[in-house]
Amino acid sequence: MIGLISYLVFFLSGAMILAIAVLGLNLQWGNTGIFNGGVAAFFGAGAYALIILGGPDRPGELGGFSLSYPLAILGGIIVSGVLALVVGIVTARLRHDYLAIATFGVAIALESLVRNAEYLFGGAKGVRGFQRPLEAAIADPFTYSLMFLGLVIVCLLGVYIGLERLVRSPFGRLLRAIREDETAARALGKSPANVRLQSFVLGAMIMGLAGGLYATFYAFVSPQDIRPILTFQIWAMLIVGGAGNNKGAIIGTLIVWGGWVASGWALAKFAPADWQLYTGTIQYILIGLVIVLTLLARPRGLFPEELTVSTATGPDGPVKPPERGTVSTGGQQS
Amino acid sequence: MNRTGFFALPALAVGTLIMAGSPAAAQDCTTKIGAVLPTSVDWGRPIAETAQYAVDLFNEAGGVKGCKVEMILRDTQVDPKVGVDAAKALVDLEKVPLLLGAVSSGVSMPILTSVTVPSNVMQMSCCSSSTAFTGVAEEGKTKGLWFRTFATTRNQAAVAAMLIRDKGYKNVAILYKNDDWGQDIGKLVAADLEKIGVKVTANVAINDGQPSFRAEVTEVLKTKPEALYLAIYPAEGAAVVREWVSLGGTQKMVVANSLRSDEFRDAVGLKYLGDVVGHDSAPPRTDAATSFVDLYKAKFNSEPNGPGLPNIFDAVMISLLAMEAAPELKGDQIAAQVAKVTDPAGMAVFPNVDGLKAAKAALAEGKSLSYTGGTGAVKFDKNGDVSAPAVGWTFSEGGTSEQTYFTLSDVDGFIASISK
Amino acid sequence: MIQSLFDGILVGAILSLGAIGLTMMMHILRFANFSHAELLTVGAYVALVFDAVFSALVPAFATKWGSLSLTAALAVATLLSIAITGATAVAADRLIFKRLRENAGPLTMVFASFGVALVMRNVISLLFGLQTMHYSNDIAFAMVISLDPLLLIKPDQFFVLILALTAMAALHLVMTRTPLGFALRAISENPPLAQANGINLKRMVTITWMIGGGLAALAGVFYALTNQISPIMGRDLVLSLFAATIVGGIGSVPGAFIGGFVVGLASSLALLVIPSGYNPALPFMIILITLYFRPFGLFGEER
């Protein structure tokens, strides 16, 4: 029993960290319509910055700042924000798929950088291991994981409440206005570019926080942690949960990540012995099927966006959110 | 969703399967151990297969403390999050005192930090090569729970340099896998070669999952090396070497143990690999019937194929022997026995059924063992690292054949001679 | 330098071939289909099976054409593979994408396509194993065009270049000069209006998947012929294909053709200036720069 609780505490810590990143993405995509394909970059920036700022000296590599933990995690958030600011300015004119592939490129570039620049970021072997705040003071590992889960939940609630307030504020309405019709928003004297940038940077900082907590959890980060699969996982959580809905984002995380690891567990436990070598492959098939079937059953996610704008809906009830995402250009034929 | 239905059916099937096909009827207890390995990756699956084979052999010899060993295998997907979660589930839900894996250092390290050391579980990896482990072990952070049967990259690099020196090559280009092992060995080999006066014309990283390696190959070709040194895995290795040969590059190559693989040999073709010599940890210098290669051939009808197979085999055997020797199946107690079963002064043990039976009898009498398996007489240092004697090998019709043997003192002597 | 230039173009030709199908699908079906790359894998494996069958049945079919690695067996197998892969694509549409198209946003379709890709890739690896394979284990040697500066070209790659050029020209002509092309474009511009004009939406969508799947099979076979076959070949190619498509501008067939070269040249020439470890990032940096100046790709237009 204690084993099950211990595992659940551990699982929830990981899942809630991912949920924070999903909330950040929900601000960018769900509320503002920014197609960020580089989640892993901002997550990774937070994780690396935390370890480098807060960790001990590594001979021959960047580091040794030994900042206190709160400062280090704040540093991670700021680094992610600054990265997002630069990326946001460079990609200001891009929309939809074009923005997605450009931000995706940023994530690949960051992975390449940390993988190769050993003197800065430790190279492929990653950075550190074993340096968790207060671990020496709290001898019992289970108490420690409970404490850590508490910290993660506090962060998650903080982000959740902050975002809920934000989307209901005039700024939140502005975000959705820009998402729905940029031209109209501009006509009302708003600056869509500026607001989009703000939302992008804020969302990235939230991802940076998630990355920082992730690196705290493992006391380690390597290029393997920020491969494109992470971006895919975070997106799948948001889409399955329901874009535009913060509650959906959190529940989507639990479902996708829970399904991801539970499928592996169930196969190891129940698949015949002869299949054990193939369970990894079968697990991928199950994950793929779960995503496809969930989306077929609930195309707008399990918890679709609640429209917070009370008035000015269409004559027959709430306006269905228009399609967004992929744009098709008119071709270049003349 | 009808969850009970989903789980109940396979459970039923497994239940009947176990009842019908249990080979060791006398053992009615089981001891669980955990393994987290990348079974969904081309080079990972044979490692898992070999681990299972080692467990089966051990069970044939009577299991651990009279109980059948059950290895619960989880896939890491080479994703640290997935690997760590799988490890935690094995430790908390299945209560395993021993965890085998992972392969990538980037997965093994977070498991060590956040799962095995806090939970007092012994962790033994076949293949994680990062120097970072030595660092954290030196600080005492691993609490002696960490081991790896992978000969240190320092040693492997020295053997590579010695092979190149013996071949008399003067200009060598290095191609390395762009992961922690490849970066490490690429750098070390380059440094060693410079020391012995061999010119390194190019030192090129080969990234995983690239659609084409043409650009890298062209880049190396321009430097006109006399020979290549390759520290890459079979799939990329085949792609790179096929491209290299098709562009008329030299067929003189020195390769790391990762390319000791049928897949690589068949994909490139033996006729282009005549001038290839590779390095690897040496199997014991004993009669053939007890060697890992023969055991492997008997089971799988081919030579050990691909990176890490003797290493995982030894990792399983040493861990299980240590479990046999441990008073209680707790991580620290098992880890404490590793030294006893890899004691150079102990009784030599070979990993076939008879050898294992003899070993268990000796342990029961309180004797220490010198386990001598796929990578030779393994001996861990205080950081859980091993150094092993090495062989040079060449490709042959049936697989590979040994060419030269380097004792540990040969290798150490070489390292000492170049670090002056 | 000159060799790197040629390498870039010849490697890029494969990407062009793959990207041409992708750009058309993205244009007409209006979503980024990540399972498109898995269709390349399907195509390569289907051809592998039939190649083996035909070579065994008709030994004369197994001889190579001139200095190409292509055999009659493989050519026939490829034709079959085009049909079967096209049918697979249509089946995926009927089972999954059709339902989503009716009541979900394009992003739901993007992530459903991720799921489909996972399923397809892993079913293939269950069937065929994880190891890499080749149509022929023989190594096709490059021809020395010039010794100083050294210039080597593989006939197979040159053939792929011609093939990509032909496919590009054919598809471009179909899209711009034929009633079918007009109908397809009308569907992509304004589906309700197109239907009001008597265009059968369902048929057009099926045709699009057929063409897209067929082109993917062709690209898959030729990638496999010049490189290798493995269950993850689609995954390895997918990013380069999207990159090529987007650099060219979504919906532009000539753009996709050029985009393939841009990506190929980027990774080939990159090694002249940066360490090879950074190679995977380079195509994307090129894209970032391209998009900075041309936000809708080289040949794309804002609607």
mmCIF file of C-alpha atoms in Angstrom, chain A residues 1-4 6-7 10-11 18 115-116 118 122-125 128-132 135 141 145 214 217-220 222 224-225 227 229-230 233 257 260-262 264-266 268-274 276-281 283-284 286-287, chain B residues 3 6-7 10-11 14 17 32 39-40 45 48-49 72-75 77-82 84-85 88-89 92-95 104-107 109-110 112-115 117-119 130-132 136 139 141-142 176 178-180 183-184 187 205 207:
data_model
loop_
_atom_site.group_PDB
_atom_site.id
_atom_site.type_symbol
_atom_site.label_atom_id
_atom_site.label_comp_id
_atom_site.label_asym_id
_atom_site.label_seq_id
_atom_site.Cartn_x
_atom_site.Cartn_y
_atom_site.Cartn_z
ATOM 1 C CA MET A 1 0.000 0.000 0.000
ATOM 2 C CA ILE A 2 2.727 2.400 0.975
ATOM 3 C CA GLY A 3 4.411 1.443 -2.281
ATOM 4 C CA LEU A 4 1.351 2.417 -4.279
ATOM 5 C CA SER A 6 4.775 6.389 -2.952
ATOM 6 C CA TYR A 7 4.433 5.677 -6.648
ATOM 7 C CA PHE A 10 5.966 10.349 -7.736
ATOM 8 C CA PHE A 11 3.670 10.019 -10.743
ATOM 9 C CA LEU A 18 3.927 18.641 -17.250
ATOM 10 C CA ARG A 115 24.267 18.508 -27.087
ATOM 11 C CA ASN A 116 27.380 19.883 -28.718
ATOM 12 C CA GLU A 118 30.057 20.712 -23.860
ATOM 13 C CA GLY A 122 27.651 19.617 -20.572
ATOM 14 C CA GLY A 123 27.181 18.085 -24.024
ATOM 15 C CA ALA A 124 25.318 14.848 -24.650
ATOM 16 C CA LYS A 125 26.125 13.458 -21.217
ATOM 17 C CA ARG A 128 24.852 16.819 -13.012
ATOM 18 C CA GLY A 129 22.640 14.499 -11.047
ATOM 19 C CA PHE A 130 22.267 14.538 -7.245
ATOM 20 C CA GLN A 131 21.745 18.022 -6.004
ATOM 21 C CA ARG A 132 18.220 18.506 -4.800
ATOM 22 C CA GLU A 135 17.403 16.719 0.388
ATOM 23 C CA PRO A 141 12.841 9.900 0.868
ATOM 24 C CA SER A 145 8.766 13.365 -2.347
ATOM 25 C CA TYR A 214 11.486 19.055 -13.879
ATOM 26 C CA PHE A 217 12.795 16.537 -9.736
ATOM 27 C CA TYR A 218 15.621 14.601 -11.426
ATOM 28 C CA ALA A 219 18.455 16.916 -10.374
ATOM 29 C CA PHE A 220 19.585 16.349 -13.923
ATOM 30 C CA SER A 222 20.338 16.204 -20.744
ATOM 31 C CA GLN A 224 17.438 13.626 -24.256
ATOM 32 C CA ASP A 225 14.973 15.479 -22.064
ATOM 33 C CA ARG A 227 13.684 16.107 -27.817
ATOM 34 C CA ILE A 229 8.651 14.090 -28.440
ATOM 35 C CA LEU A 230 8.244 16.396 -25.428
ATOM 36 C CA GLN A 233 3.398 15.092 -25.565
ATOM 37 C CA TRP A 257 0.559 10.939 -19.306
ATOM 38 C CA TRP A 260 1.311 6.722 -21.569
ATOM 39 C CA VAL A 261 2.880 5.107 -18.518
ATOM 40 C CA ALA A 262 -0.028 2.851 -17.557
ATOM 41 C CA GLY A 264 3.692 0.246 -20.351
ATOM 42 C CA TRP A 265 2.894 -1.001 -16.881
ATOM 43 C CA ALA A 266 -0.092 -3.049 -18.015
ATOM 44 C CA ALA A 268 4.770 -5.565 -18.603
ATOM 45 C CA LYS A 269 2.315 -7.042 -16.143
ATOM 46 C CA PHE A 270 -0.156 -8.813 -18.367
ATOM 47 C CA ALA A 271 1.297 -9.457 -21.795
ATOM 48 C CA PRO A 272 2.485 -13.041 -22.375
ATOM 49 C CA ALA A 273 6.157 -13.654 -21.741
ATOM 50 C CA ASP A 274 6.881 -14.172 -25.433
ATOM 51 C CA GLN A 276 7.673 -8.896 -23.584
ATOM 52 C CA LEU A 277 10.363 -7.895 -26.060
ATOM 53 C CA TYR A 278 7.726 -6.292 -28.257
ATOM 54 C CA THR A 279 5.770 -4.500 -25.577
ATOM 55 C CA GLY A 280 7.644 -1.249 -26.252
ATOM 56 C CA THR A 281 6.375 -1.275 -29.812
ATOM 57 C CA GLN A 283 2.797 0.372 -26.212
ATOM 58 C CA TYR A 284 3.379 2.954 -28.938
ATOM 59 C CA LEU A 286 -1.769 1.707 -27.879
ATOM 60 C CA ILE A 287 -0.733 5.312 -27.249
ATOM 61 C CA ARG B 3 -11.272 -1.175 -17.678
ATOM 62 C CA PHE B 6 -9.466 -4.787 -20.770
ATOM 63 C CA PHE B 7 -7.224 -6.006 -17.992
ATOM 64 C CA PRO B 10 -4.775 -10.790 -20.878
ATOM 65 C CA ALA B 11 -4.408 -11.560 -17.173
ATOM 66 C CA VAL B 14 -1.061 -15.102 -18.777
ATOM 67 C CA LEU B 17 0.300 -19.670 -19.705
ATOM 68 C CA LYS B 32 11.304 -10.175 -8.951
ATOM 69 C CA THR B 39 13.068 -2.413 -26.305
ATOM 70 C CA SER B 40 11.456 -0.298 -29.003
ATOM 71 C CA ARG B 45 15.808 -5.096 -28.246
ATOM 72 C CA ALA B 48 16.710 -7.025 -23.521
ATOM 73 C CA GLU B 49 16.664 -10.422 -25.198
ATOM 74 C CA ILE B 72 9.959 -7.498 -15.296
ATOM 75 C CA LEU B 73 10.929 -5.626 -18.392
ATOM 76 C CA ARG B 74 9.874 -2.057 -19.175
ATOM 77 C CA ASP B 75 10.605 -0.018 -22.266
ATOM 78 C CA GLN B 77 11.435 4.691 -25.261
ATOM 79 C CA VAL B 78 14.814 6.427 -24.789
ATOM 80 C CA ASP B 79 12.741 9.092 -23.037
ATOM 81 C CA PRO B 80 14.055 9.910 -19.540
ATOM 82 C CA LYS B 81 10.545 10.692 -18.226
ATOM 83 C CA VAL B 82 9.245 7.323 -19.371
ATOM 84 C CA VAL B 84 12.221 7.076 -14.676
ATOM 85 C CA ASP B 85 8.512 6.438 -14.261
ATOM 86 C CA LYS B 88 9.743 4.005 -10.007
ATOM 87 C CA ALA B 89 6.806 1.706 -10.733
ATOM 88 C CA ASP B 92 7.401 0.858 -5.575
ATOM 89 C CA LEU B 93 4.794 -1.457 -7.017
ATOM 90 C CA GLU B 94 6.836 -4.588 -7.701
ATOM 91 C CA LYS B 95 9.307 -4.013 -4.856
ATOM 92 C CA SER B 104 21.444 5.716 -22.282
ATOM 93 C CA SER B 105 23.242 7.691 -19.625
ATOM 94 C CA GLY B 106 20.560 10.350 -19.972
ATOM 95 C CA VAL B 107 18.007 7.850 -18.693
ATOM 96 C CA MET B 109 21.259 9.183 -14.342
ATOM 97 C CA PRO B 110 17.793 10.513 -13.410
ATOM 98 C CA LEU B 112 19.798 6.814 -10.120
ATOM 99 C CA THR B 113 19.157 10.268 -8.659
ATOM 100 C CA SER B 114 15.443 10.129 -8.128
ATOM 101 C CA VAL B 115 14.569 6.447 -7.875
ATOM 102 C CA VAL B 117 19.415 5.702 -4.515
ATOM 103 C CA PRO B 118 16.550 7.210 -2.457
ATOM 104 C CA SER B 119 14.804 3.834 -2.385
ATOM 105 C CA SER B 130 29.035 8.804 -19.260
ATOM 106 C CA THR B 131 31.977 9.949 -17.159
ATOM 107 C CA ALA B 132 29.459 11.813 -15.011
ATOM 108 C CA VAL B 136 28.867 11.417 -8.634
ATOM 109 C CA GLU B 139 31.313 12.227 -4.200
ATOM 110 C CA LYS B 141 26.285 10.208 -3.811
ATOM 111 C CA THR B 142 25.545 6.789 -5.271
ATOM 112 C CA TYR B 176 31.547 9.293 -33.778
ATOM 113 C CA ASN B 178 26.782 12.224 -31.277
ATOM 114 C CA ASP B 179 25.807 10.956 -27.853
ATOM 115 C CA ASP B 180 27.668 10.900 -24.572
ATOM 116 C CA GLN B 183 31.534 12.344 -27.932
ATOM 117 C CA ASP B 184 33.706 10.919 -25.194
ATOM 118 C CA LYS B 187 37.616 13.069 -28.162
ATOM 119 C CA ALA B 205 29.791 13.791 -35.373
ATOM 120 C CA ASN B 207 23.694 12.453 -35.470
#
